[in-house]
Short mmCIF file of C-alpha atoms in Angstrom, two decimals:
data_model
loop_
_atom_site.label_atom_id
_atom_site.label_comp_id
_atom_site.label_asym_id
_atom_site.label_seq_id
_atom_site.Cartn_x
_atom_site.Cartn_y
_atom_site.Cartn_z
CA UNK A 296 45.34 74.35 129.43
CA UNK A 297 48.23 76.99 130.08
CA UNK A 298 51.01 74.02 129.59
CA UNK A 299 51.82 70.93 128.56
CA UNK A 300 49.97 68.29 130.95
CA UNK A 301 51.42 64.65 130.96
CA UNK A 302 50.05 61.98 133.11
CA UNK A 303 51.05 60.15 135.46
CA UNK A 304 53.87 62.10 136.33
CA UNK A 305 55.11 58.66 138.13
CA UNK A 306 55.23 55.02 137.17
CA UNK A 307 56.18 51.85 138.62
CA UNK A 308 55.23 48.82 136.65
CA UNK A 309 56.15 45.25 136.66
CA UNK A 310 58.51 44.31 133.53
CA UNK A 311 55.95 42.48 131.04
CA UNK A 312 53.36 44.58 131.87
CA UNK A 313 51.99 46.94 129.74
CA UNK A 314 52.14 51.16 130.18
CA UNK A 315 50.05 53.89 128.89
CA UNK A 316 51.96 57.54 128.99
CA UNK A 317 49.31 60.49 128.20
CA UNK A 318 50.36 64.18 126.82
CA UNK A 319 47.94 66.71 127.06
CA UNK A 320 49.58 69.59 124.68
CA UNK A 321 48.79 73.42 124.43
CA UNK A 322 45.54 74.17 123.11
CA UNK A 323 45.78 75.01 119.31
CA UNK A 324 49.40 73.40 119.06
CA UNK A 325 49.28 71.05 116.01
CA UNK A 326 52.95 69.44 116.55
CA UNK A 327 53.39 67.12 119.22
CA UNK A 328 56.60 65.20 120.27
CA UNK A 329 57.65 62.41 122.54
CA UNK A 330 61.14 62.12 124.03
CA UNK A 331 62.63 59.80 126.21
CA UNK A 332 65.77 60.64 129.24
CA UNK A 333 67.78 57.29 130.07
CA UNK A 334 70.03 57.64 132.74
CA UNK A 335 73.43 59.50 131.98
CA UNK A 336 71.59 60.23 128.29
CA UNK A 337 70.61 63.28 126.17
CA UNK A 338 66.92 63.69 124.97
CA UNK A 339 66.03 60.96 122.26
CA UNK A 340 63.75 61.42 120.03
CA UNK A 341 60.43 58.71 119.66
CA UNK A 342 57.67 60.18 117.35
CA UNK A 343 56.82 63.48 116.03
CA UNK A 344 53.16 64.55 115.16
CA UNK A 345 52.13 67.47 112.72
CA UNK A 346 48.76 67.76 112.00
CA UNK A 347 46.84 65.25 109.81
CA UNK A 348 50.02 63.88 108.50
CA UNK A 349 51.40 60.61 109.08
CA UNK A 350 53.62 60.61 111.89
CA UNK A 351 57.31 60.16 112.20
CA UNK A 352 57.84 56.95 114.18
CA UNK A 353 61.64 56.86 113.15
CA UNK A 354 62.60 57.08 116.45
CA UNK A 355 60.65 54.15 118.00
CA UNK A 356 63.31 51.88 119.38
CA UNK A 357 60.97 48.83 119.37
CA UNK A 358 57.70 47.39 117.85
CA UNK A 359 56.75 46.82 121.95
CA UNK A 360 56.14 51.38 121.38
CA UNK A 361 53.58 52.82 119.61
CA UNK A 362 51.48 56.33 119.68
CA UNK A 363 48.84 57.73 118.92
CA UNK A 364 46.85 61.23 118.47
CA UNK A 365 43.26 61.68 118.95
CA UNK A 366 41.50 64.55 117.60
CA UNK A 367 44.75 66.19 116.61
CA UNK A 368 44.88 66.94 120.51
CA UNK A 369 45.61 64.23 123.18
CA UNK A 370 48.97 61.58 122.73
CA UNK A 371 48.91 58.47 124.49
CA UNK A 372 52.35 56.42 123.79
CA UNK A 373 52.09 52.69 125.16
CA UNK A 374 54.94 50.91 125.57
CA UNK A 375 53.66 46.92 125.37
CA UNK A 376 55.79 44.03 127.92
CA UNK A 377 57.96 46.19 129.26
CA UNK A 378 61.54 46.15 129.74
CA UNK A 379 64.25 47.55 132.20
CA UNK A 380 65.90 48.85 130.02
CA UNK A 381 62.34 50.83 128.81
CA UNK A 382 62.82 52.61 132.34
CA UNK A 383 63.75 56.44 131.54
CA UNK A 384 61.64 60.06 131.76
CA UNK A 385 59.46 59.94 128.94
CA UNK A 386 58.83 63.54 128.02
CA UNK A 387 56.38 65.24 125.79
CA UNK A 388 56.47 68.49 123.82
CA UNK A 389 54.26 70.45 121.78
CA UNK A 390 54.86 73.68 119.09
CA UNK A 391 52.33 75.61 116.81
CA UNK A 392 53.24 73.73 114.12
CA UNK A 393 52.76 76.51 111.07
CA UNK A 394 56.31 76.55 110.57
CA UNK A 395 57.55 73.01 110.58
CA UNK A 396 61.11 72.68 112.87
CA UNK A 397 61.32 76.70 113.18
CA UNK A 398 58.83 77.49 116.91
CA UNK A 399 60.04 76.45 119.77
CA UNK A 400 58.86 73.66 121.69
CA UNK A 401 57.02 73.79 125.07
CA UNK A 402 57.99 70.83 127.16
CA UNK A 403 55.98 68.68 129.71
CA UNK A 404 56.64 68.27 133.17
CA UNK A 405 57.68 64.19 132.28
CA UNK A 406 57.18 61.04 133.19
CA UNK A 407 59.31 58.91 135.58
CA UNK A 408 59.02 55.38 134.53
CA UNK A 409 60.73 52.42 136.32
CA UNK A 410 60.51 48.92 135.60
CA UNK A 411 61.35 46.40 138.17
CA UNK B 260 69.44 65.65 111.06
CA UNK B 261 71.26 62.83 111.88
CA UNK B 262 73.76 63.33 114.56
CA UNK B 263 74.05 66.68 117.00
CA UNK B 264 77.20 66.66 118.74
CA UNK B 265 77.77 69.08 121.95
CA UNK B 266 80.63 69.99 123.63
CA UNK B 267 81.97 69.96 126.42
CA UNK B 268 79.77 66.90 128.26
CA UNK B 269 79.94 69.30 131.26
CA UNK B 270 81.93 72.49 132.57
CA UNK B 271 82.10 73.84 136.09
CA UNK B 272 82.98 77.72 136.09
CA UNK B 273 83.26 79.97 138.94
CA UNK B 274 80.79 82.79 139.47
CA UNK B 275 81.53 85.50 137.12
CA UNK B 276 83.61 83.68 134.56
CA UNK B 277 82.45 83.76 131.36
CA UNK B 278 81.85 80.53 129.43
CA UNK B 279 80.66 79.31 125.92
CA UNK B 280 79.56 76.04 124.81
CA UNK B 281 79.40 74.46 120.78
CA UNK B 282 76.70 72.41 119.27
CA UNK B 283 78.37 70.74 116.08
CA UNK B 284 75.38 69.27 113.38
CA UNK B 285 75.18 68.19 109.60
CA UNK B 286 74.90 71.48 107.28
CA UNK B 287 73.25 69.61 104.48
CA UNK B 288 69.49 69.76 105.23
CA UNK B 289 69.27 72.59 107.55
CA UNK B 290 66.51 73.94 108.71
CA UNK B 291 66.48 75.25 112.04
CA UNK B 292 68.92 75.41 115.30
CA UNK B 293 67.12 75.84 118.90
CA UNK B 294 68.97 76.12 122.36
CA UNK B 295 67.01 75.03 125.47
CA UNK B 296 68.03 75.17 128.69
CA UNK B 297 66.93 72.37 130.90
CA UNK B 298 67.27 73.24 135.30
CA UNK B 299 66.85 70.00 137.49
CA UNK B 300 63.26 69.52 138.30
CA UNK B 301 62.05 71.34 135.68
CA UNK B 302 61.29 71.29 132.30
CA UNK B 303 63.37 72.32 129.20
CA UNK B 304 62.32 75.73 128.04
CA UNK B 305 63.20 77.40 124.81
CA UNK B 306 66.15 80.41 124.50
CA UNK B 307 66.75 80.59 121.13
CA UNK B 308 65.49 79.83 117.59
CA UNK B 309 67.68 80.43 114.70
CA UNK B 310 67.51 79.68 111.08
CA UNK B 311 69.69 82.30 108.90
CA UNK B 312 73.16 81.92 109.10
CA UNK B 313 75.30 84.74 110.57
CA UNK B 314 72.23 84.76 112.95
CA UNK B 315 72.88 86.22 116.76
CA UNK B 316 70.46 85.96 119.18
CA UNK B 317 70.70 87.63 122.78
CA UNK B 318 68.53 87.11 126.19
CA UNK B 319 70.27 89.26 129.12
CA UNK B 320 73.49 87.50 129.69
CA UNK B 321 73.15 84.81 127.30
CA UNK B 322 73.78 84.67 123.46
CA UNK B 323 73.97 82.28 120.82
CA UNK B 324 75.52 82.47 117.35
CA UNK B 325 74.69 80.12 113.83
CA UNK B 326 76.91 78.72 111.26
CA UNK B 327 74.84 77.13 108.77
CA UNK B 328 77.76 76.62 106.18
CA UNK B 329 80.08 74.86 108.46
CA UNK B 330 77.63 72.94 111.23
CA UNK B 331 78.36 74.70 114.53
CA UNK B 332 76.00 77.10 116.85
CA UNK B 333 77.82 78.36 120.05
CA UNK B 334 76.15 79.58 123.12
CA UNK B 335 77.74 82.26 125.44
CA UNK B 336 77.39 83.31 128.61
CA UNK B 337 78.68 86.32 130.07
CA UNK B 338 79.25 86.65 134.25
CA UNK B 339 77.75 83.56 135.12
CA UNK B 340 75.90 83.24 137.73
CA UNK B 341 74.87 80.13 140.22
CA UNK B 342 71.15 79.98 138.90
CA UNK B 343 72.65 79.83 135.23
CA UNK B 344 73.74 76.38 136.52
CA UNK B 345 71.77 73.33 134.31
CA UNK B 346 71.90 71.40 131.23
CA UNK B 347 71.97 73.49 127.73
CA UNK B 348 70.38 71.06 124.93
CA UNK B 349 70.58 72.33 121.51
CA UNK B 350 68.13 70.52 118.79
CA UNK B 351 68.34 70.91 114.89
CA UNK B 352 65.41 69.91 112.81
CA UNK B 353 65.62 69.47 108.84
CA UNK B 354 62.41 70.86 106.35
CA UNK B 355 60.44 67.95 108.24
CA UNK B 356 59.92 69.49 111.27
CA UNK B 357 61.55 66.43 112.87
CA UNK B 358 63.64 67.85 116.04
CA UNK B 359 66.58 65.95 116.93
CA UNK B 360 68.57 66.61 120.49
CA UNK B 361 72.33 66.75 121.19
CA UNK B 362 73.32 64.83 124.74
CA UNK B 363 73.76 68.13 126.50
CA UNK B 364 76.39 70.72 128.22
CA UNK B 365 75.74 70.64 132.15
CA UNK B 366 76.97 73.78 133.19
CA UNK B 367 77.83 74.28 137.09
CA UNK B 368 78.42 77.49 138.89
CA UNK B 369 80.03 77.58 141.68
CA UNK B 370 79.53 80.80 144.07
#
């Protein structure tokens, strides 16, 4: 695709249930990131793909997140009984990856999650 | 890359002033230094990637400058102008490609 897809660009879910946030990066990017925007907060970083190596999951706040890469292409990150406090823009960003930390990222459009 | 510090939290100029902005972060594990800037109801795009230090970067009105030995990376921009008004981010990653985010200038520009 020409961008960064994520899906669904809006979510309103129960707290407890489960969520499943998909990324869609740029064709023939091989690093792929997930963010997350609480209200009134910077950008904080989740988990960080590159390639076939293991990925960073430092940022996970909770064992309730986890992610996942297919094919070196598609992210899904599923956040498991889920809290208020989970509710934020959950944003994902891909780069070429051939020069870890030095291309620029290209940023998806987000998604809006609330948790009543 | 631990901690990315920004400063100020916000900053409302009138149109025409100029204005610059400082990203503080560790020096030890440097890698690389990127400004975004981030409009509401969009999506953060890229201005600048650095790496050397003494590095200057420029894109029209805007320019950025590195520090690696002491930490800091200011942005600058010259005759602002109302659609230069949203939220600068700058990110530093270490060898790991890891990016990490500071919380952000919002910049407002008032015509």
């Amino acid at each position: 695709g020409a961008g960064v897809s994520q899906s669904p660009s809006n979510k309103v879910t129960e707290k407890g249930k489960d969520v499943e946030l998909r990324c869609d990066p740029i064709s023939g990017h091989t690093a792929l990131y997930w963010y997350r925007q609480s209200l009134g907060q910077g950008l904080e970083f989740l988990i960080y793909f590159q390639g076939n190596s293991a990925p960073d999951k430092s940022g996970l706040p909770s064992d309730r997140f986890s992610a996942e890469r297919t094919g070196g292409s598609v992210s899904t990150l599923t956040i498991q009984r889920t809290q208020q406090e989970d509710s934020a823009v959950y944003l994902c960003a891909s780069s070429l990856g051939t020069q870890a930390g030095n291309e620029k990222l290209f940023f998806g459009s987000g998604t809006q999650l609330s948790v009543l | 890359i631990l901690n990315v510090e920004q400063s100020p939290q916000s900053l409302h100029v009138q149109e025409g002033d100029s204005t610059n902005f400082t990203c503080s972060f560790p020096s030890s594990n440097f890698y690389a230094l990127h400004w975004y800037r981030w409009e509401t109801a969009k999506s953060p795009e890229a201005l600048f990637v650095m790496t050397l230090n003494g590095d200057e970067k420029k894109k029209g009105r805007i320019s950025a400058t590195l520090n690696t030995k002491e930490g800091y990376s200011y942005l600058y921009i010259k005759g602002s102008q109302p659609e230069d008004s949203a939220t600068y981010l700058c990110a530093c990653s270490g060898n790991t490609g890891k990016l990490i985010f500071g919380q952000g200038t919002t910049l407002q520009v008032k015509p």
